[in-house]
Coordinates of C-alpha atoms in Angstrom, one line a residue:
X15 CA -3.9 -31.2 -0.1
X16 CA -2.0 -29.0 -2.6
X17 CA -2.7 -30.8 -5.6
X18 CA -3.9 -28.5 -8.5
X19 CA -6.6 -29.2 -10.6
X20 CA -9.5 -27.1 -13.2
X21 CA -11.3 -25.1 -11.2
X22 CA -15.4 -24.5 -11.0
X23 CA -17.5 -22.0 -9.7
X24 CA -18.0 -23.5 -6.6
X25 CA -14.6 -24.5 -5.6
X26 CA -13.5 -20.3 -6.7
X27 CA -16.3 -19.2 -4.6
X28 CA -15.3 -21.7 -1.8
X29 CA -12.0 -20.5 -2.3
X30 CA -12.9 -16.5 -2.4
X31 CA -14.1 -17.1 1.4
X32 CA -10.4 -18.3 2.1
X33 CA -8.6 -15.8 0.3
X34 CA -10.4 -13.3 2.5
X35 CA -9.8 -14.5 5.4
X36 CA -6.2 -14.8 4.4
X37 CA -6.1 -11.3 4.2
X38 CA -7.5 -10.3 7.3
X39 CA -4.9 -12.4 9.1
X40 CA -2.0 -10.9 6.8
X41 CA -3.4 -7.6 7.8
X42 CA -3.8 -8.3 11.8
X43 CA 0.0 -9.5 11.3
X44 CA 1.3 -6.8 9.3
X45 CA -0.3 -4.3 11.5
X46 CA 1.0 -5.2 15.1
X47 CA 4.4 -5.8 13.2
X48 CA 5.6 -3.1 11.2
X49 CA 4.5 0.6 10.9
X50 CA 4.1 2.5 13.7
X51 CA 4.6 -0.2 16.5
X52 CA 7.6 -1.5 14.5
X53 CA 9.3 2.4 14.7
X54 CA 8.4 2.8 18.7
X55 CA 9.6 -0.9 19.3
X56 CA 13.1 0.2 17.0
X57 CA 13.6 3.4 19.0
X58 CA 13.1 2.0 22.7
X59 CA 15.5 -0.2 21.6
X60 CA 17.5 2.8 20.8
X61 CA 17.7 2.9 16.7
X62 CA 19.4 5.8 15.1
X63 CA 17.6 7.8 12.0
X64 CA 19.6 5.3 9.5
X65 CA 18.3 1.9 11.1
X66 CA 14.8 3.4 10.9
X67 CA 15.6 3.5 7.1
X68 CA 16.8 0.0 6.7
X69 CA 13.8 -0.9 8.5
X70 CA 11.3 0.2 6.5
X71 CA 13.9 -0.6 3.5
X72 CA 13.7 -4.2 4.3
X73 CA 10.4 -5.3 3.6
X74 CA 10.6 -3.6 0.0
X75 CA 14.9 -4.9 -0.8
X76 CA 14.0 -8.3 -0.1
X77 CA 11.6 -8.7 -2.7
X78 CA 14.5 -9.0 -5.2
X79 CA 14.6 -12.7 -4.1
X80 CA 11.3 -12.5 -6.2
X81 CA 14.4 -12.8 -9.3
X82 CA 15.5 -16.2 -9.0
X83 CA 12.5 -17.7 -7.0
X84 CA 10.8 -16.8 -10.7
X85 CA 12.6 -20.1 -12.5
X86 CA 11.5 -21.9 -9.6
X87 CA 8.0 -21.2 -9.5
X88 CA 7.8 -22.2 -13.0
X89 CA 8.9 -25.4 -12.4
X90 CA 8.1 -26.8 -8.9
X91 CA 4.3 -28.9 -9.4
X92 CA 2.7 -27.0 -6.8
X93 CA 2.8 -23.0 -6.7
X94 CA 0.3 -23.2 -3.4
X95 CA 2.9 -26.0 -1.6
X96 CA 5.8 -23.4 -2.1
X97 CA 4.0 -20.3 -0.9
X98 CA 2.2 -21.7 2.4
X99 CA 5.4 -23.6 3.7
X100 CA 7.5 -20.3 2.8
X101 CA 5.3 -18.1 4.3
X102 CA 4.8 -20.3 7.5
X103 CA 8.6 -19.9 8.2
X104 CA 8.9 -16.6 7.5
X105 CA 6.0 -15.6 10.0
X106 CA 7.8 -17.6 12.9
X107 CA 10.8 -15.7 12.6
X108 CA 9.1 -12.5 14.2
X109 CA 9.8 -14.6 17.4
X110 CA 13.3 -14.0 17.2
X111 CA 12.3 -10.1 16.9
X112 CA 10.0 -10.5 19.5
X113 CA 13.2 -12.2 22.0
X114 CA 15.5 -8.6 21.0
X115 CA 13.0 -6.9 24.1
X116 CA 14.9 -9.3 26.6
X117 CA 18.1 -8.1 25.6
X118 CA 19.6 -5.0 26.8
X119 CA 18.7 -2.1 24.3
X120 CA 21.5 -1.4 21.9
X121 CA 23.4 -2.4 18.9
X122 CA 23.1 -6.2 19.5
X123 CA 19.1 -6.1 19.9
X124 CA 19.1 -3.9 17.2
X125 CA 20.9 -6.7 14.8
X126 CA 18.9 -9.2 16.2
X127 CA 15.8 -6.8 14.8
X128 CA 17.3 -6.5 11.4
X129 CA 18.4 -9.6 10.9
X130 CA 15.2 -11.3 12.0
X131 CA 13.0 -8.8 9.5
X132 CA 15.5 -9.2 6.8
X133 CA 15.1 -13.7 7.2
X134 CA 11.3 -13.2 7.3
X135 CA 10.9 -11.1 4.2
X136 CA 13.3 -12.7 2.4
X137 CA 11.5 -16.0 2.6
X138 CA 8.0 -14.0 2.3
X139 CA 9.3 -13.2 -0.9
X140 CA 10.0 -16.0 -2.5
X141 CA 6.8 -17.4 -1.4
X142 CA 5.5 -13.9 -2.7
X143 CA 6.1 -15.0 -6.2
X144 CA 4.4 -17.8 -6.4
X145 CA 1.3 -16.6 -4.9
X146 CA 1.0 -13.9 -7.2
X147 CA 1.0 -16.1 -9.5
X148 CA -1.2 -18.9 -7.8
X149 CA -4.0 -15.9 -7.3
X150 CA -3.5 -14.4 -10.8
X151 CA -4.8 -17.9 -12.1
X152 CA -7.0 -18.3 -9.6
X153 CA -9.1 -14.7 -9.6
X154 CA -11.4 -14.9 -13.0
X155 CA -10.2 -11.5 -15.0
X156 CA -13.5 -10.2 -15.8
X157 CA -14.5 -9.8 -11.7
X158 CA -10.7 -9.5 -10.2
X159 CA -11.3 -5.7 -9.2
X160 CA -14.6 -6.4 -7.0
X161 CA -12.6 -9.6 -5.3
X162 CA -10.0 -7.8 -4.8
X163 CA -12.0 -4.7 -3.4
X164 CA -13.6 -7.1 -1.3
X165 CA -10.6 -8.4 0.2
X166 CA -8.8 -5.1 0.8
X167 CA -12.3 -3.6 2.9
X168 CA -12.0 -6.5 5.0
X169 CA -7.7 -6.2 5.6
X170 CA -8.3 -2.4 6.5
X171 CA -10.9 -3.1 8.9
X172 CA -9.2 -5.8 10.9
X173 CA -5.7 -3.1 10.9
X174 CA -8.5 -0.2 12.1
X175 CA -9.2 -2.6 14.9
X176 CA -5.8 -4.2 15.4
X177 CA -3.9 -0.7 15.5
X178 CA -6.3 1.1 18.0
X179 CA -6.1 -2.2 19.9
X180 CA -2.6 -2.4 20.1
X181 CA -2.4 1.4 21.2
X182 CA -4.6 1.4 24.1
X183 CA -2.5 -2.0 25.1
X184 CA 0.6 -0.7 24.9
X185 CA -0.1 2.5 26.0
X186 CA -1.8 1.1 29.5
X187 CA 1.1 -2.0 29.4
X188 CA 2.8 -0.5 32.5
X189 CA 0.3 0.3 34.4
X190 CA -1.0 -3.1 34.2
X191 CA 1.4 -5.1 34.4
X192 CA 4.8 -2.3 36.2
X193 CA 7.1 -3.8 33.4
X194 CA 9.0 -1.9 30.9
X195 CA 6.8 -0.7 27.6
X196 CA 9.4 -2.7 25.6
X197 CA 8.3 -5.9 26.7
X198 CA 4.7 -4.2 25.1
X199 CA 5.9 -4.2 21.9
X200 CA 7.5 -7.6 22.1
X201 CA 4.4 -9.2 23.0
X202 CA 2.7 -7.5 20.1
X203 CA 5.0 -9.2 17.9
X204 CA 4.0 -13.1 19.6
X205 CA 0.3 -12.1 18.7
X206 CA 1.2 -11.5 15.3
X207 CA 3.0 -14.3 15.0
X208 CA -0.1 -16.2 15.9
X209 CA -1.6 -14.5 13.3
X210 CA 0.9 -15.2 10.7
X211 CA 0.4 -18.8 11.1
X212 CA -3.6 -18.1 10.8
X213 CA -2.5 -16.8 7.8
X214 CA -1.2 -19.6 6.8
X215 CA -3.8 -22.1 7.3
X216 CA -6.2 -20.0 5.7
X217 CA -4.0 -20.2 2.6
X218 CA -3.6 -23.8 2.1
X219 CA -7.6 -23.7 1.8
X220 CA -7.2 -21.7 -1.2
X221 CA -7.5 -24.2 -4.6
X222 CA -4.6 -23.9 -7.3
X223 CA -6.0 -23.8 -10.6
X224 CA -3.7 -26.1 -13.0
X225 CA -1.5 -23.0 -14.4
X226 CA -1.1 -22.9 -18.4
X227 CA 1.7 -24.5 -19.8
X228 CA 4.7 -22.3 -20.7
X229 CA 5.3 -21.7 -24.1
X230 CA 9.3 -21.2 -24.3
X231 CA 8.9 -18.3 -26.9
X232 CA 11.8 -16.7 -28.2
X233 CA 11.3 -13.5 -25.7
X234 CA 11.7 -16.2 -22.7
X235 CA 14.2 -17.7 -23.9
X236 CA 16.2 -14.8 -24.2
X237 CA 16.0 -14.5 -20.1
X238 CA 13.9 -13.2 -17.1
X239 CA 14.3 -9.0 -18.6
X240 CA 12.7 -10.3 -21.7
X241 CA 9.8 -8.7 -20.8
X242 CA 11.1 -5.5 -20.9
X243 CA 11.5 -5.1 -24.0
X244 CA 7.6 -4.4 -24.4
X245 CA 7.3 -1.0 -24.8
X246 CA 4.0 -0.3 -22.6
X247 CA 5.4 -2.6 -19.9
X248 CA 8.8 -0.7 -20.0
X249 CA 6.2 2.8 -19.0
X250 CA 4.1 0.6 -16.2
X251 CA 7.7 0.1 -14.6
X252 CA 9.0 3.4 -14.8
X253 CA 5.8 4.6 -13.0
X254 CA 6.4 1.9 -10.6
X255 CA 9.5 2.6 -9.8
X256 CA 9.0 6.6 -9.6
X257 CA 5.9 6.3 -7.7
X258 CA 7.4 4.3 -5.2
X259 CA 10.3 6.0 -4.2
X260 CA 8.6 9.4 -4.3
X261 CA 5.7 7.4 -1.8
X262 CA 8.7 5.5 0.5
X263 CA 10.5 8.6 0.7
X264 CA 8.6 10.3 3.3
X265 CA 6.1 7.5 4.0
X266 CA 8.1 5.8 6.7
X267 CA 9.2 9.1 8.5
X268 CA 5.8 10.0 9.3
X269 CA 5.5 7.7 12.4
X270 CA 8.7 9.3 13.5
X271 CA 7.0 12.9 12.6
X272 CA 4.4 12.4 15.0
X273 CA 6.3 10.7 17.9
X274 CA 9.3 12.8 18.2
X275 CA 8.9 16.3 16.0
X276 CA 4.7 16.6 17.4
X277 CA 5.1 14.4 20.5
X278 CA 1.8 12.8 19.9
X279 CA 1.5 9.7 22.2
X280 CA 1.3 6.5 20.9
X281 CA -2.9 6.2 21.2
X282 CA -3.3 9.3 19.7
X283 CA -1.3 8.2 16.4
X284 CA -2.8 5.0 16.3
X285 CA -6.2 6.7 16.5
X286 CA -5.3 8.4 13.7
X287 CA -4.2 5.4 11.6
X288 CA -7.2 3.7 12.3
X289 CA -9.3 7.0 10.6
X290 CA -7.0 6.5 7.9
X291 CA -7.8 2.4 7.4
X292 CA -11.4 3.6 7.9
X293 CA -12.0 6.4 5.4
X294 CA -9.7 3.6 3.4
X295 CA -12.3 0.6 4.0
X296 CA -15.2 3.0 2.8
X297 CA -13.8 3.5 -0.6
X298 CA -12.1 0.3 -1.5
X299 CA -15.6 -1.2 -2.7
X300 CA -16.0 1.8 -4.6
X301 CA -12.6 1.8 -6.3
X302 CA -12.8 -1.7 -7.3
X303 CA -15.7 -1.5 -9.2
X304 CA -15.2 1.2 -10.7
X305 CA -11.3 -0.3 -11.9
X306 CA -13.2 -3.0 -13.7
X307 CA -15.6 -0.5 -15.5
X308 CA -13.2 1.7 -16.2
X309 CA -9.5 0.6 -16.1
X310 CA -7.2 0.4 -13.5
X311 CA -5.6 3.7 -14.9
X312 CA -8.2 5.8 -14.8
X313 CA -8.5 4.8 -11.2
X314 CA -4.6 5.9 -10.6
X315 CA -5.6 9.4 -12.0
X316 CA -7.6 10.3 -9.3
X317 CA -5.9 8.6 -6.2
X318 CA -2.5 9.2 -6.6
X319 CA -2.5 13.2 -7.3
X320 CA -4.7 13.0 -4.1
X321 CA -1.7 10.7 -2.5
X322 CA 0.8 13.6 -3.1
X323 CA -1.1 16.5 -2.3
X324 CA -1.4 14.7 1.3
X325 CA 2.5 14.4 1.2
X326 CA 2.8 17.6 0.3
X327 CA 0.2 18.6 3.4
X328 CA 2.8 16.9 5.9
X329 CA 5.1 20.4 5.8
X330 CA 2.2 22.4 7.5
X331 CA 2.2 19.9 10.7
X332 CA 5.0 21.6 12.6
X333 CA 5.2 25.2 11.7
X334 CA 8.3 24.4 13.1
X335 CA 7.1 23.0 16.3
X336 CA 3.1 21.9 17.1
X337 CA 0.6 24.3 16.3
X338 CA -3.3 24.6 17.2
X339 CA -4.1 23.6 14.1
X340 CA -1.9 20.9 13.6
X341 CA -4.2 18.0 15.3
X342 CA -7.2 19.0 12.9
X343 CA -4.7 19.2 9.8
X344 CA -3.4 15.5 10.4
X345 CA -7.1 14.2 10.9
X346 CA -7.8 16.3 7.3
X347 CA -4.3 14.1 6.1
X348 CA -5.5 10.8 7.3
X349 CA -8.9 10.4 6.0
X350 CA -7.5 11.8 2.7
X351 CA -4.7 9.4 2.3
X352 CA -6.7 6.3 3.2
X353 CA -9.2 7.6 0.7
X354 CA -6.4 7.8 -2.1
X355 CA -4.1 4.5 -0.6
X356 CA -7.2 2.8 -1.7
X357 CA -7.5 3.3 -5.6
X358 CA -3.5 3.3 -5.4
X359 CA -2.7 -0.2 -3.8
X360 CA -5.9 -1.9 -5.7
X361 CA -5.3 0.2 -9.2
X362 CA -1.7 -0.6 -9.0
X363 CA -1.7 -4.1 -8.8
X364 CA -4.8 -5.0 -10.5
X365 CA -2.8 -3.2 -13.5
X366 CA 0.5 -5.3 -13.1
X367 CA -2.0 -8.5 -13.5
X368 CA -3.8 -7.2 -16.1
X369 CA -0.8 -5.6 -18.9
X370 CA 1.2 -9.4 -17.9
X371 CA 0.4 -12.1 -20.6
X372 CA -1.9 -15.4 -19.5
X373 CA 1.6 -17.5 -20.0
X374 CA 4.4 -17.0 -18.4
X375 CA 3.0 -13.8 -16.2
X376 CA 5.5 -14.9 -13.6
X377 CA 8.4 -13.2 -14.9
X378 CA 6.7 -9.6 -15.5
X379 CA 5.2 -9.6 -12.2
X380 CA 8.5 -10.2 -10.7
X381 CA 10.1 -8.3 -12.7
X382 CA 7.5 -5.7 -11.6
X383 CA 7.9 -6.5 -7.7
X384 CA 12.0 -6.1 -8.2
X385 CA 11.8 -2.0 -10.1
X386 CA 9.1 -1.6 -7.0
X387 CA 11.3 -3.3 -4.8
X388 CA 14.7 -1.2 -5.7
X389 CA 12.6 2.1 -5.6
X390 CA 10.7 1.3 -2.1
X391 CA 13.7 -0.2 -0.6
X392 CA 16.4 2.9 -1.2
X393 CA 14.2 5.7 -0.7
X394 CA 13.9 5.0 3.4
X395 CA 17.4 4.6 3.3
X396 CA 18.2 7.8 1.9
X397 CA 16.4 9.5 4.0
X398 CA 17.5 7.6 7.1
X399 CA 21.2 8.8 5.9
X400 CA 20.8 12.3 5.4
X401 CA 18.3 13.2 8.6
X402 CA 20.8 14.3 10.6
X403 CA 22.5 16.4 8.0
X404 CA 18.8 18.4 6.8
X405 CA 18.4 18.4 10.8
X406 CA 20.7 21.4 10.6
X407 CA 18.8 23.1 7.7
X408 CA 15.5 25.1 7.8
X409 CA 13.5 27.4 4.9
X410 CA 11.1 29.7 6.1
X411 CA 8.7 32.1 5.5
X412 CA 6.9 34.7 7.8
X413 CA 4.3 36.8 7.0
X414 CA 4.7 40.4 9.2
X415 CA 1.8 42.7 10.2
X416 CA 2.7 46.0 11.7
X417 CA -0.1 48.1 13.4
X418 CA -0.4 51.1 15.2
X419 CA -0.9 48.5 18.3
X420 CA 2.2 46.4 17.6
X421 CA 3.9 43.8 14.9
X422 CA 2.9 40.4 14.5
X423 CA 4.9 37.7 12.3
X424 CA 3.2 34.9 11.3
X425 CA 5.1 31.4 10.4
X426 CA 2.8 31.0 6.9
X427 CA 5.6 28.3 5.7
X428 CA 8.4 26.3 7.8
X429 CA 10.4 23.3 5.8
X430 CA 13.2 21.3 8.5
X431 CA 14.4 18.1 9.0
X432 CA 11.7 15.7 7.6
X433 CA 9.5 18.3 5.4
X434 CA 12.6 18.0 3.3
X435 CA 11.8 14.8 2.3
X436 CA 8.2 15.8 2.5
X437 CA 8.5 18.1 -0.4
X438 CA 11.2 16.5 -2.5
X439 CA 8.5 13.4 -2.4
X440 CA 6.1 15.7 -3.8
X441 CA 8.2 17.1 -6.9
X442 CA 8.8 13.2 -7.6
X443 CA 5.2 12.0 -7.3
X444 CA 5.1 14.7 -9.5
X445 CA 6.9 13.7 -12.1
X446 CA 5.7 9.5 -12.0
X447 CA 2.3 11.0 -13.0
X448 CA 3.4 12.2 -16.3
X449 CA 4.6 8.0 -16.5
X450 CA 1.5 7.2 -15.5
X451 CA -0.4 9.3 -18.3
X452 CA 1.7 7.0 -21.3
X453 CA 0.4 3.4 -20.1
X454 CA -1.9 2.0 -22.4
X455 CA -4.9 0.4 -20.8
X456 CA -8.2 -0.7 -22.7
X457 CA -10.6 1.6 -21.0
X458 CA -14.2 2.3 -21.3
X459 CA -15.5 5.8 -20.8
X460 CA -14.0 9.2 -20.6
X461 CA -11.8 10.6 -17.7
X462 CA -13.5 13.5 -16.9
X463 CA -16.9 11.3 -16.0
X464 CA -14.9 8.8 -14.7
X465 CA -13.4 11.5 -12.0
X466 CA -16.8 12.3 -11.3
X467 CA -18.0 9.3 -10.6
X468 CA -15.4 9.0 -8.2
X469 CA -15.7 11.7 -6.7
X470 CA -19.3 11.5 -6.3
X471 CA -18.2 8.0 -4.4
X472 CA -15.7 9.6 -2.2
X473 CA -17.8 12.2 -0.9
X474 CA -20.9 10.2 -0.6
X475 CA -18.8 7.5 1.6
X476 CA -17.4 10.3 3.7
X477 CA -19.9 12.8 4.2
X478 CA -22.7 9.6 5.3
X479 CA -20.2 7.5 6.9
X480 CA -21.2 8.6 10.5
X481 CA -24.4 6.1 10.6
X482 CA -25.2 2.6 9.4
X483 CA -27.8 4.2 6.5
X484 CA -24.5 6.1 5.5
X485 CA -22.7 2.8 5.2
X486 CA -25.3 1.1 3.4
X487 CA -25.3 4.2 0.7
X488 CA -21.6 3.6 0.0
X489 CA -22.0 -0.4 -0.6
X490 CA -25.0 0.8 -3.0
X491 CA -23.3 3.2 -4.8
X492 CA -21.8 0.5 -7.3
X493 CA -25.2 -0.5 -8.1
X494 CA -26.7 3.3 -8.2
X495 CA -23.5 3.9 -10.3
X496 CA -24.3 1.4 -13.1
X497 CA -28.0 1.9 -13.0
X498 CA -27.0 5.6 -14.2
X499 CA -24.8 4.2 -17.1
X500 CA -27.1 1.6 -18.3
X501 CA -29.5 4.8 -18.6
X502 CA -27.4 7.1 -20.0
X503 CA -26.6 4.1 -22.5
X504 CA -30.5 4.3 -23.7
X505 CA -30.0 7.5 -25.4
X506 CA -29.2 8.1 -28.3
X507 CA -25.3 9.0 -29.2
X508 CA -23.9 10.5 -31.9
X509 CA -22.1 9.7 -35.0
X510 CA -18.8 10.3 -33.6
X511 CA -19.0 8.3 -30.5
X512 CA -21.5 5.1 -31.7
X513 CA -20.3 2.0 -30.7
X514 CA -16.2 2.8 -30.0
X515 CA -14.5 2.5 -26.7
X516 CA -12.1 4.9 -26.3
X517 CA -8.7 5.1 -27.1
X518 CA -6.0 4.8 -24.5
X519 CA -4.1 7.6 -24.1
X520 CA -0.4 6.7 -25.6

């Protein structure tokens, strides 16, 4: 069953099928278990600003296991063995975060919380490492953007459906059933389990390609940071490591923005997050092909500017309370993000696999998940410490009108409590892009047409997405796109640019 062996086209394209499915069930899982649901369950249960943090710190800290579990994976005769029984256990343990509900709300559910998230991940990571490994062998190079396109569209679309779902069920829990809305989000976390272990099954289907053997070249011997000492994968870990903690900085307070700050309920925000995962699930095709045209680079240059500016658009929500105009702002900050999550979570990884070496890639994309992990994992901790202390701050400016019939101020700009975080995420996001702009990739084609391209994607998917001709439109826009290059490719060029790719910017 997890025997490894050289792989044909019919056992990858047996295997593709698997590898999606896997992903939808991840995503189901994922969704009913952290996020959103994960903050409401935390805060019935009566979690501070600081246990939010380590929450949402967990998932990313734990990946450091990802370290040691490298040596391992290069060793053990079966990368697919490790990973499925690893993840397996890891997805049973939301059972013990599901039992904190029956426990009366306080400091010893809340341990019972942490603990269980911190035992799951921890084992999700190491099994982490050697599937990213396992699918790095296993996704051909030359087509790993569209399969991987293809398998994000599907995961957003099931966490569309599984976040709406889950909102309308909690939301109508009580009513139903006249028990607390605690016990809601407990049994949320039993049907992800289930899905967990769906997840699992779906994995062992996946065949293991028999992995190169590892040449012990002087760099590897030298130890698991030998890859750092490669310039150009020294810059794709500082922009890593930037990005994420600028992104995990304000990312995981925005659940908490809308429950507490905007008193949204519960249906209403998950509404939202399913326009998010929709707008997301439009684009993703788009993105992918366009990562394997292009480069995965050129792909980061459009979403992640768009990324920030929606960060940056979370100060105008509360203005400092809910205004008219706040609902229609976050619906504006939704579809945006899901448009730019998209190129940023495909671009991102698709470039760690791509800038590792076809030996011995375990170690740089550990080494990649660990910066990630350190970046992602103290930002939400951070801000978790000092809420309570920016709480007690606020910047402000008013704009005043006097007239003969009165004066009118006008809050133009409010920054408290999380808008803090909110902008300082935006000066850092900032920053990561000028990291971003020294990674060389080999690219085809210039920026400026790849932008427009994209954008000519984005738009078409959102402005047509309202009717099934409008779907169809986006899924041929991959084809319409290369049909326009293979013709622009008929003309004749000119001296300068005959027959050379470009050069990656250094």
């Amino acid at each position: 069953m997890f025997s490894t062996s050289q792989l044909t086209d019919a056992d990858r394209d047996a295997g593709l099928k698997w590898y999606v499915r896997n992903g939808m069930f991840f995503k189901i899982m994922e969704t009913l278990s952290i996020g959103v649901f994960l903050t409401a369950y935390a805060l019935g249960l009566g979690a501070s600003n600081l246990v939010i943090g380590v929450l949402a710190a967990i998932p990313s800290l734990t990946q450091l296991a990802q370290l040691p579990a490298v040596y391992l994976v290069e060793r053990i005769a079966s990368r697919r063995f490790m990973a499925v029984s690893l993840t397996l256990a890891s997805r049973l343990t939301l059972l013990v975060a599901a039992a904190a509900a029956l426990i009366h709300p306080g400091p010893l559910a809340l341990l019972l919380l942490v603990v269980a998230f911190a035992i799951r991940y921890i084992f999700g990571a190491i099994a982490g490492c050697a599937w990213n490994s396992w699918v790095r062998d296993f996704l051909p190079p030359e087509r790993r953007g569209v399969f991987s396109a293809q398998r994000l569209t599907w995961m957003t679309i099931m966490a569309a459906i599984a976040a709406l779902a889950g909102g309308v069920f909690v939301d109508h829990w009580a009513a139903l059933t006249g028990l607390p809305v605690l016990y809601a989000y407990s049994a949320l976390l039993v049907v992800a389990t289930i899905s967990g272990v769906l997840e699992s099954v779906a994995m062992a289907q996946i065949p293991e390609p028999t992995p190169l053997p590892l040449t012990e070249t002087a760099d590897q011997k030298a130890g698991l940071f030998s890859p750092l000492k490669e310039k150009n994968f020294r810059r794709l870990v500082t922009f890593l490591f930037s990005w994420n903690f600028a992104s995990n900085l304000a990312a995981p307070f925005f659940a908490v923005q809308m429950l507490r700050q905007l008193g949204l309920d519960l249906t209403t925000v998950m509404v939202l997050t399913a326009l998010s995962q929709g707008a997301n699930a439009l684009v993703t095709g788009t993105f992918g092909s366009l990562a394997d045209r292009y480069s995965n680079r050129r792909v980061l240059q459009f979403a992640a500017p768009l990324f920030i500016a929606c960060i940056f658009a979370w100060t105008f929500t509360s203005l400092p309370e809910r205004h008219f105009f706040t609902l229609p702002l976050l619906v504006v900050i939704h579809i945006l993000t899901g448009i730019a999550t998209a190129g940023v979570t495909l671009a991102s990884g698709n470039m760690a696999n791509a800038l590792s070496p076809s030996t011995g890639a375990t170690r740089h994309l550990a080494l990649c998940a660990a910066f990630t992990a350190i970046a992602a994992g103290t930002a939400p901790i951070i801000g978790g410490l000092y809420a309570d202390v920016l709480a007690n701050y606020e910047f402000s400016l008013t704009v005043n009108w006097r007239a003969p019939g009165g004066e009118t101020a006008i809050h133009a700009f409010d920054v408290t409590r999380w808008d803090f975080y909110f902008l300082a995420a935006t000066v850092i996001g900032l920053w990561s892009l000028t990291r971003l702009d020294q990674i060389e990739e080999p690219s085809q084609g210039g920026q400026v047409r790849m932008r427009q391209e994209l954008m000519m994607g984005v738009w078409r998917g959102v402005q047509t997405a309202s009717s099934i001709a409008g779907l169809k439109a986006v899924s041929d826009l991959p084809i319409a796109l290369i049909t326009e290059r293979l013709s622009r490719q008929k003309k004749p060029r000119t001296a300068r640019g005959k027959g050379k790719a470009e050069t990656p910017e250094a």
